[in-house]
Coordinates of C-alpha atoms and ligand atoms in Angstrom, one line a residue:
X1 CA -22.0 -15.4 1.4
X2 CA -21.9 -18.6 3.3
X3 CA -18.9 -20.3 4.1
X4 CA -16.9 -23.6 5.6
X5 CA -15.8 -23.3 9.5
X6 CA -13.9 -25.1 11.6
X7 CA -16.4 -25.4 14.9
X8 CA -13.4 -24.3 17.1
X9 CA -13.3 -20.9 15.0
X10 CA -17.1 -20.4 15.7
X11 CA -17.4 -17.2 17.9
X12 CA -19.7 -14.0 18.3
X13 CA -17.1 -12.5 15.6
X14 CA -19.1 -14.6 13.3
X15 CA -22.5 -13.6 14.6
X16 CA -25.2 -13.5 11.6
X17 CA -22.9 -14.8 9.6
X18 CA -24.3 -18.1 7.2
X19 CA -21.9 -20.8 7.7
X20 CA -21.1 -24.3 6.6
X21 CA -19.7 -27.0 9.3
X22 CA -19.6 -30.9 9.1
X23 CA -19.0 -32.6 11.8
X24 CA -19.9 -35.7 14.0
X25 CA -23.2 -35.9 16.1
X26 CA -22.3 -36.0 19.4
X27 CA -25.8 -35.8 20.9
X28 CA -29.3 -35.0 19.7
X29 CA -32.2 -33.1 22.3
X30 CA -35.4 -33.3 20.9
X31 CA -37.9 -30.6 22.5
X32 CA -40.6 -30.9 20.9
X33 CA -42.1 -31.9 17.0
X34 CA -41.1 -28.1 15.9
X35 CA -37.7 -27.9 17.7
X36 CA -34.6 -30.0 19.0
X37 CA -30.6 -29.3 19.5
X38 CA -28.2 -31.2 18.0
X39 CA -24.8 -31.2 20.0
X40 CA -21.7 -31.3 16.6
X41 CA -18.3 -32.2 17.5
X42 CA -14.6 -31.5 15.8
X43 CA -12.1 -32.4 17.5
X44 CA -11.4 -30.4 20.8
X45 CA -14.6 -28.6 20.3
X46 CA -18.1 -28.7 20.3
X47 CA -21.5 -26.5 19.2
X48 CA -24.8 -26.4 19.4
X49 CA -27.2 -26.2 16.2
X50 CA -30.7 -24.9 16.7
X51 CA -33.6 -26.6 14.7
X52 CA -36.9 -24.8 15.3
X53 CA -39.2 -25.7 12.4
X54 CA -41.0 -22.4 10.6
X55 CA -42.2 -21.6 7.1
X56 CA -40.2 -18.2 7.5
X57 CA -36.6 -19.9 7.0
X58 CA -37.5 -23.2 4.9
X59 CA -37.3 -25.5 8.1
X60 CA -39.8 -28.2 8.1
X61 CA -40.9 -30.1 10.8
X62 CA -39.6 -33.1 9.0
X63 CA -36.3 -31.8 9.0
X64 CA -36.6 -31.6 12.8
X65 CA -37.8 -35.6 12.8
X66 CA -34.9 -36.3 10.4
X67 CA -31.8 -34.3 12.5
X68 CA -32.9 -36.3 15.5
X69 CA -33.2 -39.9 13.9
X70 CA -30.1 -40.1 13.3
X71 CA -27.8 -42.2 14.8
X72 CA -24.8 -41.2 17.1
X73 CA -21.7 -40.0 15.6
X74 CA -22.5 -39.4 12.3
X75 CA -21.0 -36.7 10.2
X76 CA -23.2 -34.4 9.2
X77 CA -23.3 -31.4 7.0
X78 CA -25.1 -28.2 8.8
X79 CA -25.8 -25.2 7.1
X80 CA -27.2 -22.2 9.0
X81 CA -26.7 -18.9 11.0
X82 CA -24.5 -17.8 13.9
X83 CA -25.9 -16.5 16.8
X84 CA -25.5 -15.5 20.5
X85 CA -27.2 -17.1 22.7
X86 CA -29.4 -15.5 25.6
X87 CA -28.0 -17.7 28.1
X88 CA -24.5 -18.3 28.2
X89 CA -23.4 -21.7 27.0
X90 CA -22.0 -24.9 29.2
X91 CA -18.1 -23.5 29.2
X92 CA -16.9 -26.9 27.1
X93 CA -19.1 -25.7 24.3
X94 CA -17.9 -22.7 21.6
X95 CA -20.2 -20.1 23.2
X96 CA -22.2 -19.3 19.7
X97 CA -25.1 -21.1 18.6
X98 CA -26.2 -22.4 15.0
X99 CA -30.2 -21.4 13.8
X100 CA -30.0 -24.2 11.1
X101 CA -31.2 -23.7 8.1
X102 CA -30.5 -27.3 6.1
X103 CA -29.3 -30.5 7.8
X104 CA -27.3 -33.4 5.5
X105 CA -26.6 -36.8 7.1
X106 CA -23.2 -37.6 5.2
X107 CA -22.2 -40.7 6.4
X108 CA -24.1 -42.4 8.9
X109 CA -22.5 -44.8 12.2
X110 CA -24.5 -47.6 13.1
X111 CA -27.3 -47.0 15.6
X112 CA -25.4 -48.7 18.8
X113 CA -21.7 -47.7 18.8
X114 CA -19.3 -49.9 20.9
X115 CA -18.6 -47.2 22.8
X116 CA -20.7 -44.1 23.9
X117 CA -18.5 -41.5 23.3
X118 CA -20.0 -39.3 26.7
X119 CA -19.7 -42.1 28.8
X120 CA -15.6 -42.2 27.5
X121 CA -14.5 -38.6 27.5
X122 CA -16.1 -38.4 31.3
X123 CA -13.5 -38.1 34.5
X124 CA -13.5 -40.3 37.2
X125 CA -15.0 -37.8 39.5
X126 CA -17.9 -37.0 37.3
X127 CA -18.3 -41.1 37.5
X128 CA -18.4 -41.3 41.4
X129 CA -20.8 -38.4 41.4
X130 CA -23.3 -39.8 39.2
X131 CA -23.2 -42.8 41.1
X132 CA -24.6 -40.6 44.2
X133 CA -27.1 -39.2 42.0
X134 CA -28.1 -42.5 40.4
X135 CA -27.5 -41.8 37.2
X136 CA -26.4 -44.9 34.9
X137 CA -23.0 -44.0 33.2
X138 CA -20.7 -47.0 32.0
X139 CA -17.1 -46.5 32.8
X140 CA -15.1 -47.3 29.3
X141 CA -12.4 -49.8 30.5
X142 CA -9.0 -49.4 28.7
X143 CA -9.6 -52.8 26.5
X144 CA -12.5 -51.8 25.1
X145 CA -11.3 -48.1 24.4
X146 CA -7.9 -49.7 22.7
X147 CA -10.1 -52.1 20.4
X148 CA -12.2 -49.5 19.4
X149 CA -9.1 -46.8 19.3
X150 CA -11.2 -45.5 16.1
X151 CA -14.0 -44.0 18.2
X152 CA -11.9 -43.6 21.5
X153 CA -9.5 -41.3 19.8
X154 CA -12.3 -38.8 19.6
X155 CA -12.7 -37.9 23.2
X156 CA -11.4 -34.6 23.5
X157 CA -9.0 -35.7 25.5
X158 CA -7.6 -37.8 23.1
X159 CA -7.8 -35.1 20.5
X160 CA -5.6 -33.1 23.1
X161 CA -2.9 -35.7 24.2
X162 CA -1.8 -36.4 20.4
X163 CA -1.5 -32.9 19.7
X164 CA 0.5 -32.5 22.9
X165 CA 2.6 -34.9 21.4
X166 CA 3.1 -33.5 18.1
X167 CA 4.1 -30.3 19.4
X168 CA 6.2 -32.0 21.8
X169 CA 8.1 -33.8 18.3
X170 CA 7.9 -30.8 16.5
X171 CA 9.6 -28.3 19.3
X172 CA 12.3 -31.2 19.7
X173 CA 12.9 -30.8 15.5
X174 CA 12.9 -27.5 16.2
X175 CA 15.2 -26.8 18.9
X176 CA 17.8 -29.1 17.6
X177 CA 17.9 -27.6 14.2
X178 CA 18.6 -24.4 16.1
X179 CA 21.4 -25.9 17.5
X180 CA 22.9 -27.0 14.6
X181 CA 21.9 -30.8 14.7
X182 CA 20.2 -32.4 11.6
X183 CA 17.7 -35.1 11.1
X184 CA 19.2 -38.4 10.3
X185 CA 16.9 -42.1 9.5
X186 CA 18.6 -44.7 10.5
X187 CA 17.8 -48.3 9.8
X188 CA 15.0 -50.4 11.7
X189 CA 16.1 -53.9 10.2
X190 CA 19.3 -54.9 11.4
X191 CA 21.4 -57.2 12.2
X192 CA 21.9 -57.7 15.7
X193 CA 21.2 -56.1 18.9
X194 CA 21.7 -52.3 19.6
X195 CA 21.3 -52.3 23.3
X196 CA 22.7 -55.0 24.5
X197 CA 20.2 -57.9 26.1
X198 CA 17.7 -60.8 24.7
X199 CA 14.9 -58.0 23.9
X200 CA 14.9 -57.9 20.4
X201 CA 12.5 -59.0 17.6
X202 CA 13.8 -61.7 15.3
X203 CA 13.3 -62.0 12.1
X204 CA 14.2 -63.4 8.5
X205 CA 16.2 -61.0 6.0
X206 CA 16.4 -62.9 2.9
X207 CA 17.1 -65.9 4.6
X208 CA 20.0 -64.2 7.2
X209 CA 18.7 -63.7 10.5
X210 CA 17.8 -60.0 11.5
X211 CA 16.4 -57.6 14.1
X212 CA 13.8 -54.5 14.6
X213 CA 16.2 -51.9 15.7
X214 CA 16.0 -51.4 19.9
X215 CA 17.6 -48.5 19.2
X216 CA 18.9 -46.2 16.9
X217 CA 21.7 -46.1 19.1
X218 CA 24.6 -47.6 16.6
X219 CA 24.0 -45.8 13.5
X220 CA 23.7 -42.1 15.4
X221 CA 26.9 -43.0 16.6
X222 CA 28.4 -44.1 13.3
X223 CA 26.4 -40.9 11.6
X224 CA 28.7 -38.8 14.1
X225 CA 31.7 -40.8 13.0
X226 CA 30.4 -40.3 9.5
X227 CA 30.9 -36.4 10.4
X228 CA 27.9 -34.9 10.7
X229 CA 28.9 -33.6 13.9
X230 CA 25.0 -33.8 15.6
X231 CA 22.5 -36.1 14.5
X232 CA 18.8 -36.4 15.5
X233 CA 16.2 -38.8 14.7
X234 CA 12.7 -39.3 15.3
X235 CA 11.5 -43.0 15.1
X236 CA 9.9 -45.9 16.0
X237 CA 12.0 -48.5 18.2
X238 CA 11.4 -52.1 18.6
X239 CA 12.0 -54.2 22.2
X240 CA 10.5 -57.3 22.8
X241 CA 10.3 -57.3 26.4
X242 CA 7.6 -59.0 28.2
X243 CA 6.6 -56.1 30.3
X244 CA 3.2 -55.5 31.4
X245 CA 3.6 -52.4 33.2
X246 CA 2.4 -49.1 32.5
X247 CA 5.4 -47.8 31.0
X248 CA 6.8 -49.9 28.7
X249 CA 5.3 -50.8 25.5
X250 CA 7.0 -53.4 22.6
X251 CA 6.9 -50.2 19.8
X252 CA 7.8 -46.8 20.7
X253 CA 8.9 -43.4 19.4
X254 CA 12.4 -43.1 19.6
X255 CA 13.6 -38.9 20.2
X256 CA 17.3 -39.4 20.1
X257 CA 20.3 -37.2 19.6
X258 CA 24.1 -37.9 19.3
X259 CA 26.6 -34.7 19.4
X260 CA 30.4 -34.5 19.3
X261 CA 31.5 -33.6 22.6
X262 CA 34.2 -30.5 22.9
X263 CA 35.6 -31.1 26.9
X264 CA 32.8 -32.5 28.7
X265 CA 29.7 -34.5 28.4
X266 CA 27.8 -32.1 30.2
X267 CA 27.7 -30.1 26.8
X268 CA 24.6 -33.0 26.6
X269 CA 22.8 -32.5 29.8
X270 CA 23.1 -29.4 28.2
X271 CA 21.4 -29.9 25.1
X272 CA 18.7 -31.7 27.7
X273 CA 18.4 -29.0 29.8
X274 CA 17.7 -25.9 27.3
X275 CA 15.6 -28.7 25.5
X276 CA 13.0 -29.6 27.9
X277 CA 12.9 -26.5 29.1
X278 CA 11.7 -25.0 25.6
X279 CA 9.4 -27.9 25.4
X280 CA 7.6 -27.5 28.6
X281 CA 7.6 -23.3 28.4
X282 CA 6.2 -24.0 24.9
X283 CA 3.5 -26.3 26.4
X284 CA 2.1 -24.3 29.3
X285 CA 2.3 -20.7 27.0
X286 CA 0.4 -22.1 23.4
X287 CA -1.6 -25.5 24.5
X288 CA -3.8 -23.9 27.2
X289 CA -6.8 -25.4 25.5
X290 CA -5.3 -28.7 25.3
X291 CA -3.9 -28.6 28.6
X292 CA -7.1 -27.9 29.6
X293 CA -9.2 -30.2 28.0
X294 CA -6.8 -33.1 29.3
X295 CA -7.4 -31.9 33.3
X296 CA -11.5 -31.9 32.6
X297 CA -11.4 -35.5 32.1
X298 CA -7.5 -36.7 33.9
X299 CA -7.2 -33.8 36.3
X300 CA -3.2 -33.2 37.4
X301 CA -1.2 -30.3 38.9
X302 CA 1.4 -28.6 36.2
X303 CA 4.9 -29.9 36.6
X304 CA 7.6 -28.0 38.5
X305 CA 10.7 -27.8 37.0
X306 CA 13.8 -24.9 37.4
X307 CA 14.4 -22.6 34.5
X308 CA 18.2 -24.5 34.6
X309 CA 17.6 -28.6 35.4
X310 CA 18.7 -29.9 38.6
X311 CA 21.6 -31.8 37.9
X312 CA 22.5 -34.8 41.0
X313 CA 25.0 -37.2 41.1
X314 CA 24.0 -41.1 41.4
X315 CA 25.8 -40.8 44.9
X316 CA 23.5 -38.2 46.0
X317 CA 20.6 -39.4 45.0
X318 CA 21.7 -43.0 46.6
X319 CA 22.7 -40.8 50.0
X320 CA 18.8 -38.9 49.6
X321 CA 16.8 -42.3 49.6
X322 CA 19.2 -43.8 52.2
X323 CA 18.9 -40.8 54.6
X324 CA 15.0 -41.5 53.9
X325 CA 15.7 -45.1 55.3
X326 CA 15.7 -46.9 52.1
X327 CA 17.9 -49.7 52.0
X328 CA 19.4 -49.6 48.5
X329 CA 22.2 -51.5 46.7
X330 CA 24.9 -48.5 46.0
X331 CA 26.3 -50.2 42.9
X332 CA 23.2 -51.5 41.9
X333 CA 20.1 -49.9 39.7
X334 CA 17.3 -48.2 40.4
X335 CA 14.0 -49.8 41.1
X336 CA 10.7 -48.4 39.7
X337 CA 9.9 -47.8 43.4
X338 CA 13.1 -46.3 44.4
X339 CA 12.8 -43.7 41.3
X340 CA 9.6 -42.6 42.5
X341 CA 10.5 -42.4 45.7
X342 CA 13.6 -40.2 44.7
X343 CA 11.5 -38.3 42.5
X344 CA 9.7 -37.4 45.9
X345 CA 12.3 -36.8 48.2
X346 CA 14.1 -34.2 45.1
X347 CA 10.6 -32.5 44.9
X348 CA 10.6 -31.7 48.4
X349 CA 14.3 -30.7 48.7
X350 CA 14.7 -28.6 45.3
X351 CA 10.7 -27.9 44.6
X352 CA 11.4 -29.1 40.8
X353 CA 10.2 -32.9 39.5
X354 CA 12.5 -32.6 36.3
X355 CA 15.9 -33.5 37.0
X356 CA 19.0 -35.4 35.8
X357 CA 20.7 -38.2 38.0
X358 CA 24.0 -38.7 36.6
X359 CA 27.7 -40.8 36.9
X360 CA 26.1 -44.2 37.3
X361 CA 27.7 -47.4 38.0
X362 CA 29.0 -48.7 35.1
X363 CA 28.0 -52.2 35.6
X364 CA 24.0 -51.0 35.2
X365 CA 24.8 -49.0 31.9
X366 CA 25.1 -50.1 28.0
X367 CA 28.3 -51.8 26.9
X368 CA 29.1 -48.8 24.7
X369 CA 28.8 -46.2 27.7
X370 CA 32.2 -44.3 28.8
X371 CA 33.5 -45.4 32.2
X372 CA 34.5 -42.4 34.5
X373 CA 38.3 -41.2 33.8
X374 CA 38.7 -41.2 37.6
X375 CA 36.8 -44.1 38.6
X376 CA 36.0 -46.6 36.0
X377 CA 33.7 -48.5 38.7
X378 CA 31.5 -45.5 37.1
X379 CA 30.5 -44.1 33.9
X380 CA 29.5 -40.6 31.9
X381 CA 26.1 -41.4 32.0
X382 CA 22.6 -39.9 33.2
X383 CA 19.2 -40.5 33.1
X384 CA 16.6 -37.7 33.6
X385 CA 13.2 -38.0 35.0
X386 CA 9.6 -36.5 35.4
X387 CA 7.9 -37.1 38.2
X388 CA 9.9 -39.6 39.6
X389 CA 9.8 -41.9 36.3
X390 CA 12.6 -42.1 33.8
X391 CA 12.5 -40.7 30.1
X392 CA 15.6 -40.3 29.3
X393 CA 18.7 -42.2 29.0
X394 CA 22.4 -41.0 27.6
X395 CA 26.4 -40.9 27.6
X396 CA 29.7 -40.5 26.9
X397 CA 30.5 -42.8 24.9
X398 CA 33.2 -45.0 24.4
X399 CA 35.2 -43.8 20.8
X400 CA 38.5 -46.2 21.2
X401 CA 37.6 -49.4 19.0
X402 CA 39.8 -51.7 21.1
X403 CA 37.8 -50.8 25.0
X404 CA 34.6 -50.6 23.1
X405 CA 35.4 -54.4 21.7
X406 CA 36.4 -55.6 25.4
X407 CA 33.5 -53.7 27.0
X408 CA 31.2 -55.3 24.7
X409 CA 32.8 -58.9 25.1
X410 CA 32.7 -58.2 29.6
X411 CA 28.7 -57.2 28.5
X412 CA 28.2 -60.7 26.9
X413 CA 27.6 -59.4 23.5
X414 CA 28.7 -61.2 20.6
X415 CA 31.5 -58.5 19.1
X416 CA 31.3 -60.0 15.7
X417 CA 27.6 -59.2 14.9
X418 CA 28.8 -55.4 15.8
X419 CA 31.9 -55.8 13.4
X420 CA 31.3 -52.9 11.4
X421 CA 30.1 -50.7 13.9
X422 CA 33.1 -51.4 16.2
X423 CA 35.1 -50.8 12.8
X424 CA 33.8 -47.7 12.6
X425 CA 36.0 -46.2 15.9
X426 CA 39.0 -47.1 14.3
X427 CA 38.7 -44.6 11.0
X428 CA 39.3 -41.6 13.2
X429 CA 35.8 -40.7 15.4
X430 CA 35.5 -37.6 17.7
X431 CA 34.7 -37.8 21.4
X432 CA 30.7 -37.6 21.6
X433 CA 27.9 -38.7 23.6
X434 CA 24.0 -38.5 22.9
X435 CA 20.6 -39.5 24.8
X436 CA 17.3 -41.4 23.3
X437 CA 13.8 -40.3 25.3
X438 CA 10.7 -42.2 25.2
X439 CA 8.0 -39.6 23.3
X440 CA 4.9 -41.5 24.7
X441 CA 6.2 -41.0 28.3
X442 CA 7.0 -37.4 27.9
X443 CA 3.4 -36.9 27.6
X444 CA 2.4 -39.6 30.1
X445 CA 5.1 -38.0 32.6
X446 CA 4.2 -34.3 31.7
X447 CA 0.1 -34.4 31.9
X448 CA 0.8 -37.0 34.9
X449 CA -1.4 -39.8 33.2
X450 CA -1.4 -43.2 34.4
X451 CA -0.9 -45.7 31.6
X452 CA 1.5 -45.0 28.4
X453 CA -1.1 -46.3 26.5
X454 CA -2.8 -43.2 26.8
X455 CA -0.1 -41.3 25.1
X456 CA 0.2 -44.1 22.5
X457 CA -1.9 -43.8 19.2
X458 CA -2.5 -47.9 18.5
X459 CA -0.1 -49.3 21.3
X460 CA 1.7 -52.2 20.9
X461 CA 2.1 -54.2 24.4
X462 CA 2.9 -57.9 24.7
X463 CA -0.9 -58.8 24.7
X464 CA -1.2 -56.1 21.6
X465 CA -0.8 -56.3 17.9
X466 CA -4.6 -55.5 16.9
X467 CA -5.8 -52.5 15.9
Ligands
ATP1 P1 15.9 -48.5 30.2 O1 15.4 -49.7 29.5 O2 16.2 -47.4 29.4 O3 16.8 -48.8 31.4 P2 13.3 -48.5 31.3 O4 12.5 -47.4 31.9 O5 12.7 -49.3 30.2 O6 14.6 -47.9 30.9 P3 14.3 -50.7 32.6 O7 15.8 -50.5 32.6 O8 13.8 -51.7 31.6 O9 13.6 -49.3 32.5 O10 13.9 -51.0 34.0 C1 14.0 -50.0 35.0 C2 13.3 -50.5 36.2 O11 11.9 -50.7 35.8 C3 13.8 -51.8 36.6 O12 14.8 -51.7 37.6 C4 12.6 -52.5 37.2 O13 12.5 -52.3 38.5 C5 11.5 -51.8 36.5 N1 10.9 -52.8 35.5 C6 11.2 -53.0 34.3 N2 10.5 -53.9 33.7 C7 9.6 -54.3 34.6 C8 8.5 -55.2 34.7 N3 8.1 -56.0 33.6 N4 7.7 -55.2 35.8 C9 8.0 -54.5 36.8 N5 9.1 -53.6 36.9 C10 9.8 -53.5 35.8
AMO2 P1 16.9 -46.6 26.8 O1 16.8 -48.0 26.6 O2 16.9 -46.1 28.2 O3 18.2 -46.0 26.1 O4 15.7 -45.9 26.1 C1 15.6 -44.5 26.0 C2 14.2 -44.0 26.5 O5 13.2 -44.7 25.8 C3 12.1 -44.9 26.6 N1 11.8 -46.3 26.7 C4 10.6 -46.8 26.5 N2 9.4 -46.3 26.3 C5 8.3 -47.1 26.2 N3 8.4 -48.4 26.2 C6 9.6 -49.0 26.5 N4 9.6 -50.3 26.5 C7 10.7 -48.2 26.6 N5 12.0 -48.5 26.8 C8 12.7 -47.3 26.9 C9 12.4 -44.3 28.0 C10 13.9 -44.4 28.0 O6 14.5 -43.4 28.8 N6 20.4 -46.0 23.3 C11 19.9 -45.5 24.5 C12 19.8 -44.0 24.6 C13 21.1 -43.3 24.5 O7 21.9 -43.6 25.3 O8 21.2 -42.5 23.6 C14 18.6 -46.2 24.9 O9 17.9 -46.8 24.0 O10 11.9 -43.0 28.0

């Protein structure tokens, strides 16, 4: 009997088998009046359907005609037989062929798409070797590809990078919930800032003025003083800075976590450190074919990281970039080139690019961040970076109502539009701390892509609100 198939679950297994399969016309090779190929595409993988015209199995020679008129990316139905192939395949294709038996155009694209989806999915390589050979290939500039996201998506490596991503959400579900945290949504219209700063989104609430949540930093911290002991959430957050670089974009997805702390806030560098370890482990051993598919068309080297994360103090790393004669503020931040740099020098010295800096200055961390019991000129925080580029942020934070008021007030933040969240410290609230990363750069960071709106699915930048 015949049956559906995924084109990624064709293989010789299935050899003379009859089989259904719909997918998208990637490309069409006409030989001659009696035969042509037609190149189908789902998802991640492609296959090759055979159409040679003959009385003996019902193919007409207008059914040949038909299968190649059609236009480019149209979904089509193919029924027909698996077989193996006398020569072996190009290695991106499944390596069984179809002998078609009956071709139906479901739905067809227009004949000229805005973009030719072989010119998009090709690496930058494969570009500057055509142009040696002469061939004419357009290079898909990143406008174009993010106004037709539709048709972009469907490179492979598109297909790959969002389901990197989901399995990057779904192991951080995952491994929480092991460790006892649960799932918590928190509020994206509020009523005042979350991080501190001027980069928030305004808005009207029934005539009060509101925010889009920066973060879902205040209500994890009052879930944990609501007792829930360790809260996660996974969630879009708002800022409405104007930065056009490649990292920062105005919507994001939010992976944050807040956990009572027992004696230390290393129990969350902790949490971090089994975390991201689990997520990458679980990366390299089950998404070899995505993983793959992404270095065919952005090639990159797999990230080092230790089997227990380097931990460094904001000292050392200061010390490490001034020994490399970098002349760097020691109370200040971090520049974007000084974190790359650092993320160099740590690479070199400790042969891992996964690592957490911690005990910043407090004067460069959030108003609600724990100063250092020892020296209060620094705080219980950390930030943890791939490659030299942060993705996450965390702390201690502060659980006394009265220093969380009077850091808040020394921050410039107006205490009474965080009334009830200040409130909260004063009904009893355990010692905790907690960290937010930045999904879209944990994917950027991890398959070493360039721009985070690769690793965003309709990105929002400040030039960006369409599609
Ligand atoms: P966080 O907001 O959590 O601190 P982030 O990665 O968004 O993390 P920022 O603190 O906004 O980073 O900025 C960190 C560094 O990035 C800054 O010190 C600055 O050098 C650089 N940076 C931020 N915005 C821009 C920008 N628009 N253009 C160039 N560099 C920027
Ligand atoms: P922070 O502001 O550092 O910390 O944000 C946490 C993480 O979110 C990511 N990120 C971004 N990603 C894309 N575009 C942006 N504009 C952007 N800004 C930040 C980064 C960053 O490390 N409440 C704290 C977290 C905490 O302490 O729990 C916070 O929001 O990967």
């Amino acid at each position: 009997g015949r049956s559906w198939i995924g084109v990624g679950d064709l293989d010789e297994a299935a050899e003379g088998s009859s089989v259904l399969i719909r997918g998208s016309a990637q490309a069409f090779r006409p030989v001659s009046k009696k035969m042509a190929f037609v190149v189908l595409r789902q998802s991640m993988s492609t296959v090759q359907c055979v159409l040679v015209a003959s009385a003996d199995h019902g193919v007409s020679t207008q059914m040949v005609r038909f299968a190649t008129s059609l236009s480019k990316e149209s979904i089509l139905d193919v029924e027909g037989i698996v077989s193996i192939p006398k020569e072996p395949l190009k290695a991106t294709t499944q390596q069984v062929e179809i002998q078609v038996r009956k071709v139906y155009c479901i739905n067809r694209a227009i004949p000229v798409l805005p973009i030719n989806l072989e010119d998009a999915a090709r690496s930058e390589a494969e570009f500057e070797k055509a142009e040696q050979t002469g061939e004419k290939w357009v290079r898909v500039l990143q406008d174009t590809r993010l106004n037709y996201r539709s048709i972009d998506l469907r490179t492979p490596a598109n297909q790959a990078i969002f389901r990197i991503q989901f399995q990057v959400e779904n192991k951080f579900r995952e491994y929480l919930s092991s460790k006892d945290f649960i799932g918590i949504h928190s509020p994206k219209l509020i009523s005042g800032s979350s991080e501190g700063g001027a980069a928030v989104f305004k808005l009207q609430y029934n005539g009060q003025p509101a925010c889009l949540a920066q973060s879902p930093q205040l209500y994890k911290q009052m879930s944990i003083c609501g007792g829930f002991g360790r809260v996660f959430e996974v969630g879009p957050v708002f800022r409405a800075e104007n930065s056009n670089t490649h990292r920062h974009l105005c919507e994001f997805i939010g992976l944050d976590a807040e956990m009572e702390i027992k004696e230390h806030y290393f129990e969350v560098c902790d949490i971090i450190d089994g975390l991201f370890v689990a997520i990458f482990k679980h990366l390299n051993e089950n998404c070899q074919k995505e993983l793959e598919t992404i270095n065919r068309q952005y090639p990159f080297e797999p990230l080092k990281y230790l089997e227990k994360t380097l931990k460094l103090t904001y000292a050392e790393g200061i010390q490490m970039l001034k020994d490399a004669g970098t002349e760097i503020e020691p109370m200040g931040d971090l520049n974007t080139e000084a974190e790359k740099k650092l993320g160099r020098l740590v690479k070199e010295k400790y042969g891992t690019e996964f690592f957490i800096l911690y005990r910043y200055p407090l004067a460069v961390r959030p108003f609600y961040t724990m100063p250092c019991y020892d020296d209060p000129a620094y705080s219980n925080s950390f930030d943890v970076f791939i490659r030299g580029e942060e993705i996450i942020s965390g702390a201690q934070r502060v659980h006394t109502p009265e220093l969380l008021r009077k850091r808040a007030i020394e921050c410039g933040i107006d205490a009474s539009t965080i009334s009830s969240y200040i409130e909260s410290f004063s009904f009893g609230a355990p010692p905790h701390g907690g960290f937010g990363v930045g999904l879209e750069r944990v994917v950027m960071l991890f398959c070493a892509l360039n721009n985070i709106r690769k690793t965003s699915l309709f990105p929002r930048d400040p030039q960006r609100l369409t599609p």
